[in-house]
Amino acid sequence: MYYKPWNLTIWELNTNVALVLVGIVLFLIIINNTSSGPDLSAIPAYGPSGRLTSYIGTFKFLKNTCGVLHDEVNKRKGEMFRVPFLDHWEVVITGKQFITELGQAPDDDLLVSGDIMQTEYTMGPPLFYDQYHVPIIKSTMTRNLVARFDDVYDEIVSACEDFIHGEGQRNSEGWISVPAWDAVAHITARVTNRLFVGLPLCRNLDYLRLSMDWAVSVFIGAFFINFIPGILKPLSQQLVSFRRRRYSHPGKVELKRIVTERVLLDREYGVDRPDRPNDAISWFYDGAVQRYPSEIIVDDIVDRIMFLNFSAIHTSTNSLTNILYHLAEHPEIYLQPLREEASEAIAQYGWTKTALLRMVKIDSFMRESERMNGLGSLLMTRKVVNPKGFTFSNGVHLPKGAVVSVANLATHRNEDHYMNANTFHGFRFSDIRDAGEGIDAIHHQFYHTGTEYVPFGFGRHSCPGRSDEPSSM
């Protein structure tokens, strides 16, 4: 049976707290309208730009985000513009040069979206101030994916049996009706956590429920906290309360129990013992033990495991669901060539990372789906933190406090970047790779970023785990 991940029992907000939150939001919107944010008046605006009339544009923009961005980008031909959100104006950029400047800007100038996600309050101060997990994801996890590939493959088979073959009744032609997003979400949660925490926790229903809920909880928490003045932010989590409640969640209790046992084993028998599990609990312990006193190591590892789930489950679920929809739309074109390629690679190399690298058409199909759909309308969001502001090469100056993002789909569907950019062509990138050689061919792999392909970001803060995603998908 499927668990609905949007059933936010983590929150369990009672009526009084909900009314308080609504009142705070409305009050702060009024305060926001009468306060002075960063001066962006020199940048063209979508819709009215008055403090009250701007909300006309806000509701239009939120109602049809993709359409508004498409029209504005086409109308302004590479010129920067700004769009109104409930609590701020956001500057939108396109074009290779500006994306390069945004991606390569130092942290002293532009802050990655951790501030916008209110990481300090939604996930905890250590994750905001000490991101030692990032190099672990980039190097240790990527390096160990080959060693753990058999486990990942085993979990894929097991999860598919449980959530596809085990659900529903076959029709007269042998087909089973499966809710795509729900099935993919459960399978993704199982498979990624087989890598993160291993058996048996990756199949624990309470833990899976927590894993799938957590990302949604963080987004909603960040939405409310973004309205709250800085001096009151430390109190905000008491109103929203989900960080406190998550520690009593049965899935969190079980995760903490297992992490505690593992930490005790590492302390007693050492980290070089041959039977030590090769998973994220061990990797994060190796990072935490060098930084934190023993009494907080367990909680730190638990928080970083939850961060992995936040980063991996929903993004991979959306990507894989879109891939399946594209395949279902044109099975007569793509199904047989993709099956043949996979069969040939597996026959020669087995279910290995090497076999996956030989599946060039499948990799192309995945990259094209990501190009057409992306992971959001606005990506690479940054906030100007330099007191002197940030100036792009065209002379446009953003003052401190300004927020800037890349128009994702407008970049991916730009005819200057791709021929017939609004048409799905599953073998677009495999054709390019077949015609190219060496580095040029590698640049068109699924996980490779560029100024014309930004679902994983670009530059210094591109997604550290992006090279692992195609293997799991």
XYZ file of C-alpha atoms in Angstrom:
473
model
C 0.000 0.000 0.000
C 1.252 3.466 -0.875
C 1.869 6.089 1.745
C 0.881 9.575 0.578
C 4.006 11.693 1.161
C 2.082 14.953 1.225
C 0.143 13.890 4.342
C 2.087 16.199 6.641
C 1.609 14.498 9.992
C 5.021 15.809 11.039
C 3.399 19.202 11.464
C 0.166 18.335 13.281
C -0.565 22.027 13.612
C -3.639 22.679 15.743
C -6.175 25.327 14.791
C -4.847 27.972 17.175
C -1.275 27.680 15.919
C -2.490 27.772 12.312
C -4.458 30.967 12.976
C -1.437 32.531 14.648
C 0.719 31.693 11.629
C -1.817 33.143 9.200
C -2.029 36.301 11.295
C 1.759 36.635 11.424
C 2.058 36.184 7.668
C -0.609 38.792 6.917
C 0.917 41.229 9.407
C 4.406 40.781 7.977
C 3.143 41.236 4.423
C 1.766 44.613 5.487
C 5.054 45.466 7.219
C 6.935 44.372 4.120
C 4.873 46.735 1.989
C 5.761 49.672 4.179
C 9.441 48.813 4.580
C 12.264 49.484 2.181
C 13.907 46.410 0.652
C 16.836 46.518 -1.768
C 16.359 49.165 -4.441
C 15.748 47.326 -7.719
C 13.916 50.154 -9.456
C 16.504 50.273 -12.260
C 15.619 46.717 -13.304
C 12.472 46.229 -15.441
C 9.600 44.641 -13.522
C 6.897 42.185 -14.483
C 3.557 43.787 -13.710
C 2.947 46.810 -11.449
C 5.874 47.701 -9.199
C 4.097 49.628 -6.423
C 4.261 48.317 -2.880
C 0.618 47.255 -2.947
C -0.098 47.000 -6.666
C 2.850 44.616 -7.115
C 0.678 41.878 -5.630
C -1.397 41.930 -8.796
C 1.699 40.721 -10.602
C 2.518 38.328 -7.755
C -0.708 36.373 -8.092
C -0.450 36.298 -11.883
C 3.137 35.106 -11.661
C 2.454 32.392 -9.086
C -0.580 31.216 -11.059
C 1.340 30.834 -14.329
C 5.040 30.883 -13.482
C 6.305 29.025 -16.557
C 4.171 31.066 -18.934
C 5.176 34.406 -17.428
C 8.887 33.562 -17.505
C 8.652 32.316 -21.101
C 6.911 35.500 -22.267
C 9.207 37.839 -20.336
C 12.397 36.150 -21.523
C 11.250 36.281 -25.156
C 10.140 39.876 -24.827
C 13.299 41.162 -23.154
C 15.839 39.253 -25.317
C 18.514 38.583 -22.733
C 17.790 41.633 -20.581
C 17.482 41.061 -16.841
C 14.083 41.601 -15.258
C 12.433 41.054 -11.891
C 9.340 39.154 -10.807
C 7.304 39.693 -7.622
C 6.991 37.055 -4.896
C 4.916 37.482 -1.750
C 7.882 38.647 0.311
C 10.450 39.935 -2.197
C 11.328 40.816 -5.780
C 13.529 38.295 -7.582
C 15.867 39.213 -10.422
C 15.817 36.747 -13.334
C 18.753 36.197 -15.664
C 19.439 34.121 -18.791
C 22.393 33.822 -21.150
C 25.741 32.055 -20.938
C 27.718 35.039 -19.708
C 25.419 35.940 -16.817
C 24.977 32.296 -15.773
C 28.763 31.914 -15.730
C 29.158 35.020 -13.565
C 26.451 33.824 -11.181
C 27.890 30.308 -10.914
C 31.461 31.484 -10.330
C 30.700 34.304 -7.885
C 32.450 33.901 -4.487
C 30.408 33.223 -1.356
C 31.380 36.642 -0.018
C 29.325 38.164 -2.838
C 26.440 35.755 -3.419
C 25.011 33.311 -0.899
C 23.656 29.975 -2.114
C 19.977 29.295 -1.471
C 20.632 27.887 2.028
C 19.597 31.282 3.402
C 16.415 31.257 1.319
C 15.655 27.716 2.570
C 16.370 29.023 6.089
C 18.670 26.059 6.690
C 19.771 27.296 10.101
C 16.206 26.997 11.401
C 14.681 24.276 9.225
C 17.594 21.812 9.359
C 19.773 23.101 12.176
C 22.781 25.439 12.591
C 25.486 22.777 11.973
C 24.183 22.099 8.470
C 24.224 25.813 7.715
C 27.588 26.737 9.236
C 29.596 23.519 8.766
C 28.870 21.790 5.474
C 31.455 19.026 5.792
C 28.916 16.677 4.192
C 29.391 18.341 0.786
C 32.903 16.971 0.057
C 31.768 13.604 1.441
C 28.910 13.523 -1.077
C 31.192 14.685 -3.890
C 33.990 12.216 -3.235
C 33.300 9.434 -0.731
C 29.736 8.640 -1.775
C 30.505 8.869 -5.495
C 33.621 6.725 -5.097
C 31.743 4.044 -3.138
C 28.801 3.810 -5.516
C 30.646 1.168 -7.522
C 31.300 -0.885 -4.394
C 27.644 -0.588 -3.349
C 26.172 -1.139 -6.804
C 25.048 -4.709 -6.070
C 23.125 -3.485 -3.008
C 21.492 -0.692 -5.006
C 20.506 -3.112 -7.768
C 19.092 -5.572 -5.217
C 16.950 -2.818 -3.705
C 15.706 -1.687 -7.119
C 14.501 -5.230 -7.858
C 12.936 -5.652 -4.422
C 11.231 -2.240 -4.409
C 9.835 -2.706 -7.919
C 8.406 -6.066 -6.887
C 6.719 -4.439 -3.879
C 5.399 -1.265 -5.499
C 4.780 -2.271 -9.111
C 4.312 -6.012 -9.487
C 2.779 -6.254 -6.047
C 0.166 -3.516 -6.604
C -3.134 -3.784 -8.426
C -4.640 -6.379 -10.701
C -3.512 -7.254 -14.201
C -5.939 -6.541 -17.024
C -6.738 -8.960 -19.844
C -3.537 -7.961 -21.661
C -1.331 -8.450 -18.610
C -0.873 -4.772 -17.705
C -0.986 -3.326 -14.190
C -2.177 0.236 -13.533
C 0.336 2.019 -11.298
C 0.207 5.633 -9.991
C 3.526 6.788 -11.434
C 4.599 9.481 -8.953
C 3.619 7.476 -5.871
C 5.349 4.321 -7.070
C 8.510 6.153 -8.105
C 8.635 8.079 -4.808
C 8.504 4.889 -2.762
C 11.026 3.097 -4.952
C 13.389 6.090 -4.883
C 13.158 6.372 -1.094
C 13.962 2.680 -0.714
C 16.852 2.643 -3.199
C 18.563 5.838 -2.023
C 18.307 4.800 1.612
C 19.778 1.388 0.847
C 22.868 3.415 -0.048
C 22.492 5.903 2.828
C 21.592 3.658 5.792
C 21.357 0.088 4.473
C 19.130 -2.776 5.570
C 16.804 -3.087 7.421
C 16.159 0.637 7.979
C 15.729 1.402 4.271
C 12.572 -0.768 4.320
C 11.178 0.541 7.610
C 7.793 2.118 6.798
C 7.996 4.746 9.548
C 11.431 5.817 8.365
C 10.331 5.940 4.711
C 7.327 8.012 5.699
C 9.592 10.494 7.498
C 12.009 10.581 4.554
C 9.302 11.434 2.032
C 7.604 13.996 4.293
C 10.749 15.794 5.305
C 11.432 17.725 2.104
C 7.879 19.090 1.983
C 8.103 20.086 5.651
C 11.327 21.997 5.061
C 9.872 23.914 2.112
C 6.762 24.922 4.068
C 8.826 25.856 7.111
C 11.121 28.020 4.996
C 8.102 29.727 3.415
C 6.840 30.910 6.827
C 10.234 31.731 8.302
C 11.173 33.894 5.307
C 8.428 36.323 6.371
C 9.760 36.683 9.897
C 12.219 39.472 10.839
C 15.739 38.266 11.595
C 15.593 39.004 15.315
C 12.552 36.734 15.702
C 13.745 33.864 13.530
C 15.187 31.812 16.438
C 11.683 31.757 17.929
C 9.990 30.867 14.666
C 10.688 27.151 14.880
C 8.731 27.035 18.139
C 5.669 28.288 16.276
C 6.084 25.991 13.309
C 7.389 23.268 15.652
C 8.264 20.690 13.007
C 11.950 20.473 14.002
C 10.909 19.671 17.563
C 8.183 17.228 16.513
C 10.399 15.383 14.067
C 12.508 14.045 16.951
C 9.498 12.172 18.351
C 8.535 10.755 14.943
C 8.791 6.920 15.029
C 10.990 6.945 11.935
C 13.376 9.432 13.516
C 13.491 7.453 16.745
C 14.477 4.329 14.806
C 17.104 6.198 12.782
C 18.629 7.642 15.951
C 18.654 4.215 17.620
C 20.585 2.672 14.729
C 23.018 5.593 14.474
C 23.651 5.370 18.237
C 24.442 1.655 17.967
C 26.792 2.277 15.052
C 28.628 5.091 16.848
C 29.142 2.873 19.907
C 30.528 0.090 17.705
C 32.926 2.499 16.007
C 34.176 3.741 19.367
C 34.632 0.260 20.800
C 36.025 -1.641 17.823
C 37.421 1.136 15.622
C 36.603 2.304 12.122
C 38.955 -0.105 10.336
C 37.130 -3.313 11.268
C 36.312 -5.456 8.200
C 32.585 -5.746 8.964
C 32.000 -1.990 9.244
C 29.069 -0.985 6.955
C 30.010 1.126 3.964
C 27.229 3.730 4.088
C 26.494 7.356 4.899
C 26.349 6.707 8.643
C 29.987 5.611 8.564
C 31.027 8.400 6.190
C 29.409 11.090 8.309
C 30.836 9.622 11.524
C 34.327 9.950 10.053
C 33.590 13.625 9.367
C 31.797 14.412 12.637
C 34.273 12.765 15.020
C 36.936 15.256 13.923
C 34.695 18.240 14.635
C 32.226 17.673 17.448
C 32.213 16.396 21.036
C 30.932 12.857 21.432
C 27.606 13.853 22.986
C 26.330 15.582 19.824
C 27.777 13.319 17.125
C 24.673 11.126 16.916
C 22.307 14.060 16.409
C 24.654 15.569 13.842
C 24.744 12.353 11.786
C 20.965 12.016 12.004
C 20.474 15.581 10.728
C 22.808 15.010 7.794
C 21.091 11.746 6.862
C 17.827 13.697 6.735
C 19.525 16.320 4.573
C 20.496 13.569 2.112
C 16.862 12.518 1.923
C 15.783 16.118 1.436
C 18.233 16.491 -1.446
C 17.690 13.159 -3.173
C 14.171 11.761 -2.960
C 11.891 14.400 -4.463
C 14.300 15.577 -7.144
C 14.955 12.028 -8.350
C 11.255 11.181 -8.134
C 10.252 14.125 -10.308
C 12.982 13.367 -12.835
C 12.203 9.662 -13.150
C 8.438 10.231 -13.329
C 8.911 12.656 -16.223
C 11.190 10.135 -17.953
C 8.489 7.471 -17.702
C 5.860 9.847 -19.061
C 8.024 10.666 -22.087
C 8.586 6.956 -22.697
C 4.868 6.239 -22.413
C 4.114 9.052 -24.862
C 6.198 7.534 -27.682
C 6.894 3.840 -26.942
C 6.926 3.032 -30.656
C 9.981 5.253 -31.160
C 12.046 4.661 -28.051
C 11.132 1.456 -26.247
C 12.851 -1.083 -28.508
C 16.139 0.823 -29.047
C 16.460 1.490 -25.312
C 15.762 -2.141 -24.421
C 18.258 -3.395 -26.975
C 20.968 -1.067 -25.715
C 20.382 -2.111 -22.098
C 20.286 -5.826 -22.994
C 23.550 -5.643 -24.920
C 25.355 -3.747 -22.156
C 24.108 -6.093 -19.417
C 24.949 -9.194 -21.460
C 28.528 -7.993 -21.826
C 29.176 -6.340 -18.438
C 26.367 -7.532 -16.135
C 24.513 -5.159 -13.824
C 27.520 -2.928 -13.187
C 28.509 0.732 -13.368
C 30.458 -0.111 -16.526
C 27.274 -1.384 -18.176
C 25.467 1.843 -17.273
C 28.209 3.907 -18.896
C 27.593 1.995 -22.129
C 23.897 2.938 -22.142
C 24.385 6.124 -24.138
C 20.851 6.286 -25.575
C 19.295 5.849 -22.143
C 21.560 8.570 -20.748
C 20.514 10.837 -23.633
C 16.829 10.113 -23.023
C 17.211 11.062 -19.366
C 19.107 14.272 -20.141
C 16.538 15.321 -22.746
C 13.706 14.758 -20.267
C 15.547 16.895 -17.726
C 16.088 19.581 -20.364
C 12.394 19.689 -21.211
C 11.125 19.643 -17.628
C 13.892 20.659 -15.251
C 13.585 20.762 -11.480
C 11.879 24.132 -11.196
C 11.180 27.291 -13.136
C 13.906 29.235 -11.339
C 17.217 27.641 -10.343
C 20.642 28.624 -9.015
C 19.012 31.071 -6.609
C 21.479 33.371 -4.868
C 21.220 36.243 -2.420
C 23.574 39.237 -2.515
C 25.442 39.406 0.805
C 28.300 41.759 -0.063
C 27.596 45.170 1.547
C 28.821 46.770 -1.683
C 26.420 44.686 -3.772
C 27.177 42.665 -6.893
C 27.644 43.993 -10.423
C 27.260 41.924 -13.594
C 29.453 42.498 -16.649
C 26.695 44.489 -18.370
C 26.794 47.046 -15.555
C 23.573 45.961 -13.816
C 24.137 46.412 -10.081
C 22.301 44.386 -7.440
C 22.392 45.844 -3.904
C 22.840 43.785 -0.758
C 19.729 41.708 -0.019
C 18.713 41.253 -3.665
C 17.787 37.727 -4.800
C 18.704 36.492 -8.281
C 17.907 33.258 -10.167
C 18.309 31.627 -13.577
C 15.240 31.039 -15.752
C 15.615 27.271 -16.100
C 13.184 26.316 -18.866
C 13.860 29.490 -20.816
C 17.523 28.469 -20.869
C 16.794 24.872 -21.805
C 14.315 25.759 -24.548
C 16.419 28.416 -26.191
C 16.717 27.910 -29.963
C 20.214 29.381 -29.804
C 21.215 26.406 -27.657
C 19.140 23.578 -29.151
C 17.565 22.998 -32.548
C 13.776 22.547 -32.244
C 14.205 23.344 -28.570
C 10.518 22.910 -27.696
C 10.363 19.404 -29.173
C 11.334 16.308 -27.184
C 14.008 14.307 -29.014
C 15.144 11.448 -26.802
C 18.309 10.716 -28.770
C 19.345 14.356 -29.133
C 22.447 13.986 -26.962
C 23.410 10.458 -28.000
C 23.471 11.683 -31.608
C 25.783 14.518 -30.548
C 28.003 12.116 -28.612
C 28.151 9.704 -31.555
C 29.348 12.540 -33.772
C 31.867 13.877 -31.246
C 34.972 12.565 -29.578
C 36.629 12.661 -26.183
C 35.794 15.591 -23.939
C 33.159 16.958 -26.310
C 31.192 13.711 -26.018
C 31.500 13.672 -22.214
C 30.009 17.185 -22.021
C 26.656 15.779 -23.124
C 26.279 13.140 -20.414
C 23.256 13.374 -18.127
C 25.024 14.806 -15.097
C 27.360 17.218 -16.918
C 26.451 20.852 -16.303
C 26.879 23.849 -18.584
C 25.545 27.345 -19.144
C 22.925 25.886 -21.504
C 21.998 22.985 -19.152
C 21.428 23.950 -15.511
C 19.106 21.462 -13.736
C 21.970 20.680 -11.337
C 23.198 24.251 -11.204
C 26.470 25.417 -12.682
C 29.837 26.457 -11.337
C 31.138 26.307 -7.794
C 27.920 25.127 -6.150
C 26.535 22.678 -8.696
C 24.819 19.645 -7.133
C 27.538 17.510 -5.473
C 25.626 14.228 -5.906
C 24.576 14.675 -9.523
C 26.936 11.985 -10.857
C 25.199 9.392 -8.644
C 21.679 10.187 -9.853
C 21.765 8.442 -13.243
C 22.909 5.203 -11.598
C 19.980 5.158 -9.181
C 17.455 6.217 -11.826
